[in-house]
Short mmCIF file of C-alpha atoms and ligand atoms in Angstrom, two decimals:
data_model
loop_
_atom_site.label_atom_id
_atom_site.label_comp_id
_atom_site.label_asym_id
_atom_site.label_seq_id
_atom_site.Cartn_x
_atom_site.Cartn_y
_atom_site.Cartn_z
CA UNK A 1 0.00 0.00 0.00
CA UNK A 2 1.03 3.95 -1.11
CA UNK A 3 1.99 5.59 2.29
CA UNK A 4 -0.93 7.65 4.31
CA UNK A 5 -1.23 10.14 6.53
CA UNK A 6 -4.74 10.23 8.26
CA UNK A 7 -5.58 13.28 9.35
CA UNK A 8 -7.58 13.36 13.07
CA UNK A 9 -6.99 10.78 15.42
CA UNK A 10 -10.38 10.51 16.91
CA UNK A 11 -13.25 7.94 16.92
CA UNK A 12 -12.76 8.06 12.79
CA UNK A 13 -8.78 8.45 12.89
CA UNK A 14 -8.74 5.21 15.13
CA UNK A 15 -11.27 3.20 13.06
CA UNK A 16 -9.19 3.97 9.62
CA UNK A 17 -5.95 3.05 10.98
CA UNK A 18 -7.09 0.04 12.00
CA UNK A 19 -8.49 -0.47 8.69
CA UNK A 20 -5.16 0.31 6.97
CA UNK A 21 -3.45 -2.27 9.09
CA UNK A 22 -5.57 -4.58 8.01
CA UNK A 23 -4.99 -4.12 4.67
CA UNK A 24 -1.72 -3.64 5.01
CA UNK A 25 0.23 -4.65 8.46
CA UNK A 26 4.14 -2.85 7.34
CA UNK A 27 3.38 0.54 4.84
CA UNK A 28 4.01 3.65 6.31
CA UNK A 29 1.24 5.58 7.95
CA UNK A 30 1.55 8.92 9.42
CA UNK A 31 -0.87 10.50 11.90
CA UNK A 32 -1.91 14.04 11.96
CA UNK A 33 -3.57 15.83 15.50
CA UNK A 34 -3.03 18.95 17.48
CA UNK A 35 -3.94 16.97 20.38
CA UNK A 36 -0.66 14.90 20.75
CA UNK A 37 -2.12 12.37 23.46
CA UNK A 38 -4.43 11.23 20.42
CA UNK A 39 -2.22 11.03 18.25
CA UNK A 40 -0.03 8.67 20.41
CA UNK A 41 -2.55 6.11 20.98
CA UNK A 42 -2.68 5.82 17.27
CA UNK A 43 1.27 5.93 16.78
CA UNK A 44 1.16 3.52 19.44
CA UNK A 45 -1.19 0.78 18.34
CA UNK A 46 -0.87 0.98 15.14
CA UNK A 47 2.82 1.86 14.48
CA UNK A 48 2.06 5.48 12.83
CA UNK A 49 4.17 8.30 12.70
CA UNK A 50 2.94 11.45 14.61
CA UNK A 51 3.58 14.60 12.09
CA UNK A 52 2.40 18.04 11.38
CA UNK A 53 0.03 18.52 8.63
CA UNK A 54 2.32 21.12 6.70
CA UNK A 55 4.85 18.21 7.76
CA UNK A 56 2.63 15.91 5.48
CA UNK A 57 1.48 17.66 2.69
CA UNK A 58 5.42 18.70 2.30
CA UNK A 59 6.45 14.99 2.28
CA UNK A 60 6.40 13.79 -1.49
CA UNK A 61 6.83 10.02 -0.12
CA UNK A 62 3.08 10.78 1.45
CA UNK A 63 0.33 10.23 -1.41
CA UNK A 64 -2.55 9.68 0.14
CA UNK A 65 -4.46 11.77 2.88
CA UNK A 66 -7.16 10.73 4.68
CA UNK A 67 -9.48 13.61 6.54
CA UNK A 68 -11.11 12.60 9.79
CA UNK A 69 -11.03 15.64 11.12
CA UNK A 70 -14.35 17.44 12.70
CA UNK A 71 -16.86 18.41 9.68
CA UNK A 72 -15.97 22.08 9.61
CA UNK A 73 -12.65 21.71 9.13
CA UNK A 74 -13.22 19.62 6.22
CA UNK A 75 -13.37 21.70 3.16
CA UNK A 76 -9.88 23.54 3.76
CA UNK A 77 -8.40 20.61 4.39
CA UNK A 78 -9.32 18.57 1.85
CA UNK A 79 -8.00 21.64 -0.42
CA UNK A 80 -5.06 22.48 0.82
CA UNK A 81 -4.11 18.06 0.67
CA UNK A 82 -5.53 17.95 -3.39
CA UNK A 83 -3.40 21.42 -4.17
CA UNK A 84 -0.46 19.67 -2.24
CA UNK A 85 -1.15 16.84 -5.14
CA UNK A 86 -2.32 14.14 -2.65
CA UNK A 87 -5.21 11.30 -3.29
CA UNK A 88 -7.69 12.05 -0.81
CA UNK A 89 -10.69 10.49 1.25
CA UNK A 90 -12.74 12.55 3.00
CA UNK A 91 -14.96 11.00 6.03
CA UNK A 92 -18.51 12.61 5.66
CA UNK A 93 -20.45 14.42 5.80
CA UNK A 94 -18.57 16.24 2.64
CA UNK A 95 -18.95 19.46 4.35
CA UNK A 96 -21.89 21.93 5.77
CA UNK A 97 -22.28 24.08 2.74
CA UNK A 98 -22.90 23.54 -0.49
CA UNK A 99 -20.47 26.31 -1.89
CA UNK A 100 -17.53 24.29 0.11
CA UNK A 101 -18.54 20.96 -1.20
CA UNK A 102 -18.29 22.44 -3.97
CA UNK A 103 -15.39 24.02 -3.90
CA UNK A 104 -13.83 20.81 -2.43
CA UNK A 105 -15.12 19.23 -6.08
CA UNK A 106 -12.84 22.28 -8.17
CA UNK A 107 -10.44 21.61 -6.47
CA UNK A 108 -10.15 17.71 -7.26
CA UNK A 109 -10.90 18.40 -10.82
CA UNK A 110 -8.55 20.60 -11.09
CA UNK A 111 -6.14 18.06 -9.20
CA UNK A 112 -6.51 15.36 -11.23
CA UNK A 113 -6.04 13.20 -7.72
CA UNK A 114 -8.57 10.92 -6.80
CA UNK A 115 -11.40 12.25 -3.99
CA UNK A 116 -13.25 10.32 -2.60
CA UNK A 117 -16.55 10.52 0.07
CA UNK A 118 -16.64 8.26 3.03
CA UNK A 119 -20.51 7.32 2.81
CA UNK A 120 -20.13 3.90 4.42
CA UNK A 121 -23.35 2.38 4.41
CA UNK A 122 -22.97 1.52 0.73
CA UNK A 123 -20.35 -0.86 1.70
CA UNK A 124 -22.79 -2.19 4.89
CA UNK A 125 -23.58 -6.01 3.77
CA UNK A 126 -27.43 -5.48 4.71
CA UNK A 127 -27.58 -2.26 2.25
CA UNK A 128 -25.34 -3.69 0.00
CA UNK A 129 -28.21 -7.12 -0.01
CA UNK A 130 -30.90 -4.23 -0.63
CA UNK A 131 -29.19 -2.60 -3.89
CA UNK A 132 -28.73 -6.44 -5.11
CA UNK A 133 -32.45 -7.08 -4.44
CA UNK A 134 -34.12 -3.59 -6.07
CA UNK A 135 -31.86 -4.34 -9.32
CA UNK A 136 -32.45 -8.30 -9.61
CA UNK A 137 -36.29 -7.02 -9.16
CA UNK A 138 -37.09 -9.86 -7.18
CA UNK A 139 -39.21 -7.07 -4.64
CA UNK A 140 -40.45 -5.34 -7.84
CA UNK A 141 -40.25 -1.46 -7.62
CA UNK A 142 -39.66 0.44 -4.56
CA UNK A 143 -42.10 3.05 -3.92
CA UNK A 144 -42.00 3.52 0.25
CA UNK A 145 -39.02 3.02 2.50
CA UNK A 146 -38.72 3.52 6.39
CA UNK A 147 -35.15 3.69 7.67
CA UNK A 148 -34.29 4.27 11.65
CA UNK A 149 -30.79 5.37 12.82
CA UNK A 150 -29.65 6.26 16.33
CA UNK A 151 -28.31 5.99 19.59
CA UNK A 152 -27.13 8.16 22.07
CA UNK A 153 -25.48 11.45 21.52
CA UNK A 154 -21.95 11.23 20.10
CA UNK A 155 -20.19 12.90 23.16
CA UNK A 156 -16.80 11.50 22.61
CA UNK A 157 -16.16 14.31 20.01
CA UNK A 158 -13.45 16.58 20.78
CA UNK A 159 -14.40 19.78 22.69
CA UNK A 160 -18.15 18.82 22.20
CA UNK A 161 -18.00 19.44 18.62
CA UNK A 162 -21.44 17.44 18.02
CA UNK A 163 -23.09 19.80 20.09
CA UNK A 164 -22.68 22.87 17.92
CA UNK A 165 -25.14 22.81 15.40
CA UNK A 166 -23.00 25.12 12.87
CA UNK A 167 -19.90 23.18 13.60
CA UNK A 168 -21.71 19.51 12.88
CA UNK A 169 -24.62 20.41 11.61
CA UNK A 170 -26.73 18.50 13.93
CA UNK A 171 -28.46 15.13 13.62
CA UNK A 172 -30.00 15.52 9.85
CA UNK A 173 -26.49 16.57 8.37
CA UNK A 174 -24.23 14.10 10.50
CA UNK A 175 -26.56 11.12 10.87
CA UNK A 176 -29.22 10.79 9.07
CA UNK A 177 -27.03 11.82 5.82
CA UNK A 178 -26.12 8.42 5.88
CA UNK A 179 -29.56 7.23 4.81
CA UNK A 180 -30.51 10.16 2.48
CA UNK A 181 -26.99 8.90 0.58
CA UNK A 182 -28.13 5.96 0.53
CA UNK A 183 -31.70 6.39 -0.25
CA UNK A 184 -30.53 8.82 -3.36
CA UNK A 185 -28.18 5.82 -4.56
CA UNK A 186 -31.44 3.39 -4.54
CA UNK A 187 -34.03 5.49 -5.54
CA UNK A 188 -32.62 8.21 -7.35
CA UNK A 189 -32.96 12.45 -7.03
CA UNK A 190 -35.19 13.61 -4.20
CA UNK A 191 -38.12 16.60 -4.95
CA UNK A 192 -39.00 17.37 -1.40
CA UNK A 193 -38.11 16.83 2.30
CA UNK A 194 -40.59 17.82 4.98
CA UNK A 195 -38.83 17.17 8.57
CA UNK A 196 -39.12 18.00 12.19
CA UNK A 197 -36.59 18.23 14.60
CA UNK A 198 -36.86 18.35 18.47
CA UNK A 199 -33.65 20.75 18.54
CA UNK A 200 -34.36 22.95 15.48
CA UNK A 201 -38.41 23.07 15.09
CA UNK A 202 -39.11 24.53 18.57
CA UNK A 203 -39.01 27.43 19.91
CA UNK A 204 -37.09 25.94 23.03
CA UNK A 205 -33.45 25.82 22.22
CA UNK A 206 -30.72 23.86 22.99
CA UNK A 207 -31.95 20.74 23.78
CA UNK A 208 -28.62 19.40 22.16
CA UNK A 209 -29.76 15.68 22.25
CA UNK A 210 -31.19 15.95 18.85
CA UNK A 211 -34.03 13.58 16.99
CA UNK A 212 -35.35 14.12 13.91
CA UNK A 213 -38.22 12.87 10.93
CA UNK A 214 -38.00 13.41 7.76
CA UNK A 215 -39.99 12.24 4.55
CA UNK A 216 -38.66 12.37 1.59
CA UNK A 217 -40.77 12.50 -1.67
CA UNK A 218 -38.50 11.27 -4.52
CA UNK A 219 -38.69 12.03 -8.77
CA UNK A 220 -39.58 8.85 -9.00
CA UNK A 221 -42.72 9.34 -6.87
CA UNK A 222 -41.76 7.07 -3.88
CA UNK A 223 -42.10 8.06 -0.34
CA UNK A 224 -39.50 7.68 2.13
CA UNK A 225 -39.94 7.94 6.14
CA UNK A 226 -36.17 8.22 7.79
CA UNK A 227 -36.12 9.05 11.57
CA UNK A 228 -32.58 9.48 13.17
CA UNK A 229 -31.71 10.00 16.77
CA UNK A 230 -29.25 11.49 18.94
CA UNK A 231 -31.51 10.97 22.07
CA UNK A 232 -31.47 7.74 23.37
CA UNK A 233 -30.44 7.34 26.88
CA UNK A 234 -26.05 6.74 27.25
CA UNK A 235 -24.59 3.33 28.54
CA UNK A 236 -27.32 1.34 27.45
CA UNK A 237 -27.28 -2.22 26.47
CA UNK A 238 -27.33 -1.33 22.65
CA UNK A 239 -25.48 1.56 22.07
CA UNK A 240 -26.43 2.32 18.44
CA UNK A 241 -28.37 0.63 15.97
CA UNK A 242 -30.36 0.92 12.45
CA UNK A 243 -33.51 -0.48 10.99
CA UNK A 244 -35.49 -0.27 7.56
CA UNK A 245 -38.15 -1.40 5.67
CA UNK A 246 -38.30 -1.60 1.79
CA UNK A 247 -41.33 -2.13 0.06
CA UNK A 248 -41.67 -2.70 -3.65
CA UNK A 249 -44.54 -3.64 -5.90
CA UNK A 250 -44.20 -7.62 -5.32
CA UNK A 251 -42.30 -8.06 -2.20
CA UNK A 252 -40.53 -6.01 1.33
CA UNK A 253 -37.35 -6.41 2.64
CA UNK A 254 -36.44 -5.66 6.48
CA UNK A 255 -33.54 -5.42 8.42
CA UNK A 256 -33.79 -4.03 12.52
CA UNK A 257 -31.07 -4.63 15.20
CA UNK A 258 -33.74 -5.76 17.27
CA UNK A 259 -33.77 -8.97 15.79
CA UNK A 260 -31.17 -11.86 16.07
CA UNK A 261 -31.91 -12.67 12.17
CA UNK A 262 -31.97 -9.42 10.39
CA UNK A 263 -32.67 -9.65 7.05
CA UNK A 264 -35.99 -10.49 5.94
CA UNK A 265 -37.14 -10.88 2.07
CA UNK A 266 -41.09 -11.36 1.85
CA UNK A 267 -41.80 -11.63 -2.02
CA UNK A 268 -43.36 -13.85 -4.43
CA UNK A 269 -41.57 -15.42 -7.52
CA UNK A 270 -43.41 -16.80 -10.74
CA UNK A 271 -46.52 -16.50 -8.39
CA UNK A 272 -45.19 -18.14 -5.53
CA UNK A 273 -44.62 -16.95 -1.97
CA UNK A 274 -41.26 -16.80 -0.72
CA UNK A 275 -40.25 -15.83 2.56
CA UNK A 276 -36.10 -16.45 3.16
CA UNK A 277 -34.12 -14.44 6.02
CA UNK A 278 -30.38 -13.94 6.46
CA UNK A 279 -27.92 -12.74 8.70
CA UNK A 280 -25.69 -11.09 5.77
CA UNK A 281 -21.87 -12.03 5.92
CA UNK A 282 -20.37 -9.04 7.74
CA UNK A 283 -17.04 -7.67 5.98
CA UNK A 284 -15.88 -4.66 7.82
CA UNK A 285 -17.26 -2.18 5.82
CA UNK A 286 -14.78 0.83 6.39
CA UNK A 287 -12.12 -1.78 5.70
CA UNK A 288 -14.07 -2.55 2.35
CA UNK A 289 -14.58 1.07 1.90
CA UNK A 290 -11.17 1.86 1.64
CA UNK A 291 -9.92 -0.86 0.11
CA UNK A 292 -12.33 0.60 -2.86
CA UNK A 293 -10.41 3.86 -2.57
CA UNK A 294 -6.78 2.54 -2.81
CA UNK A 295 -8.36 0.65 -5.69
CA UNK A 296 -9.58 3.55 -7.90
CA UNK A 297 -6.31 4.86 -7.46
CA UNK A 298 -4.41 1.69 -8.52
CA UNK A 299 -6.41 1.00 -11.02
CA UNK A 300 -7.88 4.87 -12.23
CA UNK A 301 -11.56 3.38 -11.43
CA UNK A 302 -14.23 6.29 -10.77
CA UNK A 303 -14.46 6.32 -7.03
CA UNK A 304 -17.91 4.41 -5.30
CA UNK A 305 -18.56 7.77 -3.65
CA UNK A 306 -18.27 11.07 -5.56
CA UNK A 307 -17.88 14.60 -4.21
CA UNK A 308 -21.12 15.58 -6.58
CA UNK A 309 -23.31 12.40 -4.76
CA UNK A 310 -21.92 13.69 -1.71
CA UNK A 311 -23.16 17.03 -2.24
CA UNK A 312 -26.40 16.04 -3.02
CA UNK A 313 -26.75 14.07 -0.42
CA UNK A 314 -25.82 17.32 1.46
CA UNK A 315 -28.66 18.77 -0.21
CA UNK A 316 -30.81 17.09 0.92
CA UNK A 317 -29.76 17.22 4.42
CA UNK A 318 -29.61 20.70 4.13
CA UNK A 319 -32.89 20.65 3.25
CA UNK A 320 -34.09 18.77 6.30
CA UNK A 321 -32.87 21.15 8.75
CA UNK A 322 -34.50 24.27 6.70
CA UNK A 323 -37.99 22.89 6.86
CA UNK A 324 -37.44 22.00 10.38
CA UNK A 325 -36.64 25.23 10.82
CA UNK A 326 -39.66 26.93 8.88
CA UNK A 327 -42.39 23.99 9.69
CA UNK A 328 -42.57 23.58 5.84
CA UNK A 329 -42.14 21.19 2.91
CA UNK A 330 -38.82 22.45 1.23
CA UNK A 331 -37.77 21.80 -2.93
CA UNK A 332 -34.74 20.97 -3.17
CA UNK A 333 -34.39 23.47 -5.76
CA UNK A 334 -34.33 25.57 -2.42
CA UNK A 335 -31.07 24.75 -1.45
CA UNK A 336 -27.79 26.13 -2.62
N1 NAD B 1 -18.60 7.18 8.72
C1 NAD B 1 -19.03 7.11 9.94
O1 NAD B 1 -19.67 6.12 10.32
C2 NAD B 1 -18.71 8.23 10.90
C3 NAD B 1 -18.92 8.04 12.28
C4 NAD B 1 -18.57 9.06 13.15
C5 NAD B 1 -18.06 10.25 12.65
N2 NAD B 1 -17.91 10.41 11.30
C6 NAD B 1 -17.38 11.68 10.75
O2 NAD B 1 -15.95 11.65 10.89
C7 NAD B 1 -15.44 12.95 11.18
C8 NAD B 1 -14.66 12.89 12.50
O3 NAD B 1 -15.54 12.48 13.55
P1 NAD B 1 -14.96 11.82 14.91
O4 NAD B 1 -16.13 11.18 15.56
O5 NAD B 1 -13.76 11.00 14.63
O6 NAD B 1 -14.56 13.14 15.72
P2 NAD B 1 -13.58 13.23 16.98
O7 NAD B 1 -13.91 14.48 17.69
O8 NAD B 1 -13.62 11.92 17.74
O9 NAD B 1 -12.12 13.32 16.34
C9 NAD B 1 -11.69 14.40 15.55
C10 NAD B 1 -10.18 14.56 15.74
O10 NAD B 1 -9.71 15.52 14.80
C11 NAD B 1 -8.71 16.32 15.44
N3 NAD B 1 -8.59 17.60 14.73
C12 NAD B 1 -9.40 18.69 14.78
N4 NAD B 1 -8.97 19.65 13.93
C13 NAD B 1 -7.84 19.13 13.33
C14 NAD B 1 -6.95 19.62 12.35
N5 NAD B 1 -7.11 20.84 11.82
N6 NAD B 1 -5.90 18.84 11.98
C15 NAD B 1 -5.74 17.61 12.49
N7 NAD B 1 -6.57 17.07 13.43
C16 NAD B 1 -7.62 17.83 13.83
C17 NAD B 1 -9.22 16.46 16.87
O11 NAD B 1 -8.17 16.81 17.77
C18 NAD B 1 -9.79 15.07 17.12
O12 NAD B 1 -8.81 14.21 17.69
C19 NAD B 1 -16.66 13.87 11.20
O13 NAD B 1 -16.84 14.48 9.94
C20 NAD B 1 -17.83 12.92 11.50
O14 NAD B 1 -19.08 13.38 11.02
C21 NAD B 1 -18.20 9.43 10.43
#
C-alpha cells in the first residue's frame, strides 16, 4: 500500500488506521492531530508516525491523505491536501455548505487526484443485499421506505464538537445523511423533504440531544420515512443501531437490530410466496470502503462515492434542517 497520513486521530482516525493495518500490516502511515495524546494512541497501536500537517502535505513520499477531522474543518483541508497533489478520502459528511462541497469538487478536478466521500453504508452487507435485491427485481419497484438510525449522543467528540449545530450540523447533516446517501443511490434524485426536529423546530433551544423525521418524496414518486436519533439514553445495552423497511410492488425487505436474524425478504416469484431471512456475511465495511479507494487509485476506477453524490446528499440534508426550521415542505431546488 502507497503511504498515508490520516488526518484526526479521533473515533474516525482510530477506526481507519485500524483499517489500513488490516490491509496492510508494514506501509508507512503517518498520523496528523493537534492533540498529541491522540495522536499517540494511534502511533502507538498501530505503528504510525505522529507529524504536522504542513509536515505531510510537504512529504512527497506521502500520497494519500485521509481527513477525519471534525466536519468544519473539512473543506480547507481537503484543499489544501488535493493542491499539495495528494489522493484524498474525506470521512462525511462532505462538508456543511454547499459552496464548500463544492469548492472541495474544483479543487479535485482541477487536481486530477482521486477524492473520494466516506458514505459507508454503501459498503454495509445489509444495504449492500438491498441494492442487489431492487436491481435483480425480485421485490419489484420500490415506492415507500422507512429507515431508523440512532443511539445516544456522540459525546466522545473533541471539545463537544457534536453539540454545535454550525460546527456539525446536527443530527439531519451528520446522521441521518447516511440514509438520504443511501436512499438517493437506490431510488434516485429527491423533490422534497418535509422534517421535524426536536432541537431545530421549537421554539425551546438547545436541547442538544437531537431527533429528527423526515420524509422524503423522490422524482420517481416514492415516499420515504427516515427518523434518526441522537436521544437515546447513554450506557445502554445497545449503544447504536439501524432499521429499515423496503417495500416494492411484489415483495418487502427488512432489516432491525432488534432482531437476532436481520434480514428479511417477503416476495413472491413466478406466483409463488417466498419468505427467506439472512444474517448477511459481515465484511468490515470501512475496511471494504477503503480498500475501494486505494483501488480507484491503482487501477484509475471512478471512485464508489463522488464529491457531486456527496453534495447532493448534502442537499438534501440541508434541506431537512431548513424545513425543520420553517415547519414547511422544502424543494430541493431551495437549497444552494
Ligand atoms: N462514517 C461514519 O460512520 C462516521 C462516524 C462518526 C463520525 N464520522 C465523521 O468523521 C469525522 C470525525 O468524527 P470523529 O467522531 O472521529 O470526531 P472526533 O472528535 O472523535 O475526532 C476528531 C479529531 O480531529 C482532530 N482535529 C481537529 N482539527 C484538526 C486539524 N485541523 N488537523 C488535524 N486534526 C484535527 C481532533 O483533535 C480530534 O482528535 C466527522 O466528519 C464525522 O461526522 C463518520
Amino acid at each position: 500500500m502507497r503511504p498515508i497520513a490520516i488526518v484526526g486521530a479521533g473515533m474516525m482516525g482510530n477506526v481507519h488506521a485500524r483499517s489500513y493495518r488490516t490491509i496492510d500490516e508494514t506501509s508507512p502511515l503517518s498520523i496528523v492531530d493537534p492533540v498529541g495524546s491522540r495522536a499517540k494512541v494511534i502511533s502507538d497501536k498501530y505503528r504510525a508516525i505522529a507529524a504536522s500537517f504542513d509536515e505531510i502535505l510537504a512529504d512527497d513520499e506521502i500520497e494519500i491523505v485521509d481527513i477525519c477531522t471534525p466536519t468544519f474543518t473539512h473543506r480547507d483541508l481537503v484543499v489544501r491536501a488535493l493542491e499539495a497533489g495528494k489522493h484524498v478520502f474525506c470521512e462525511k459528511p462532505v462538508a456543511l455548505k454547499i459552496e464548500d462541497a463544492v469548492a472541495m469538487d474544483k479543487a479535485a478536478k482541477k487536481s486530477g487526484r482521486v477524492f473520494m466521500v466516506g458514505h459507508v453504508v454503501r459498503f454495509f452487507p445489509q444495504y449492500i443485499k438491498v441494492r442487489e435485491l431492487a436491481s435483480s427485481g425480485d421485490v419489484g419497484e420500490i415506492v415507500m421506505a422507512r429507515l431508523y438510525r440512532g443511539g445516544s449522543f456522540p459525546s466522545h467528540g473533541i471539545d463537544n464538537w457534536f453539540a454545535d449545530i454550525t460546527k456539525s450540523g446536527g443530527v439531519f447533516i451528520d446522521l441521518s445523511i447516511h440514509d438520504f446517501d443511501f436512499l438517493r443511490k437506490l431510488l434516485g434524485p429527491v423533490r422534497t423533504v418535509e422534517a421535524r426536529s426536536v432541537e431545530l423546530s421549537s421554539t425551546v433551544k438547545k436541547h442538544s440531544f437531537d431527533h429528527g423525521m423526515a420524509i422524503l418524496r423522490f422524482e420517481s414518486g416514492a415516499l420515504a420515512h427516515i427518523e434518526g436519533s441522537w436521544a437515546e439514553p447513554a450506557d445502554m445495552p445497545v449503544g447504536f443501531g439501524t432499521s429499515y423497511e423496503f417495500i416494492g410492488t411484489k415483495g418487502m425487505i427488512t432489516n432491525s437490530y432488534e432482531r437476532e436474524t436481520t434480514l428479511r425478504l417477503q416476495t413472491s416469484i413466478d406466483g409463488k410466496p417466498l419468505y427467506s431471512q439472512e444474517n448477511p456475511i459481515l465484511n468490515d465495511p470501512y475496511t471494504e470502503e477503503l480498500k475501494s479507494f486505494i483501488l480507484s487509485i491503482e487501477e484509475g476506477k471512478e471512485v464508489p462515492v463522488s464529491c457531486e453524490e456527496a453534495t447532493e446528499s448534502l442537499r438534501v440534508a440541508l434541506a431537512a434542517n431548513l424545513s425543520a426550521r420553517l415547519l414547511r415542505p422544502v424543494e430541493l431546488s431551495e437549497v444552494s
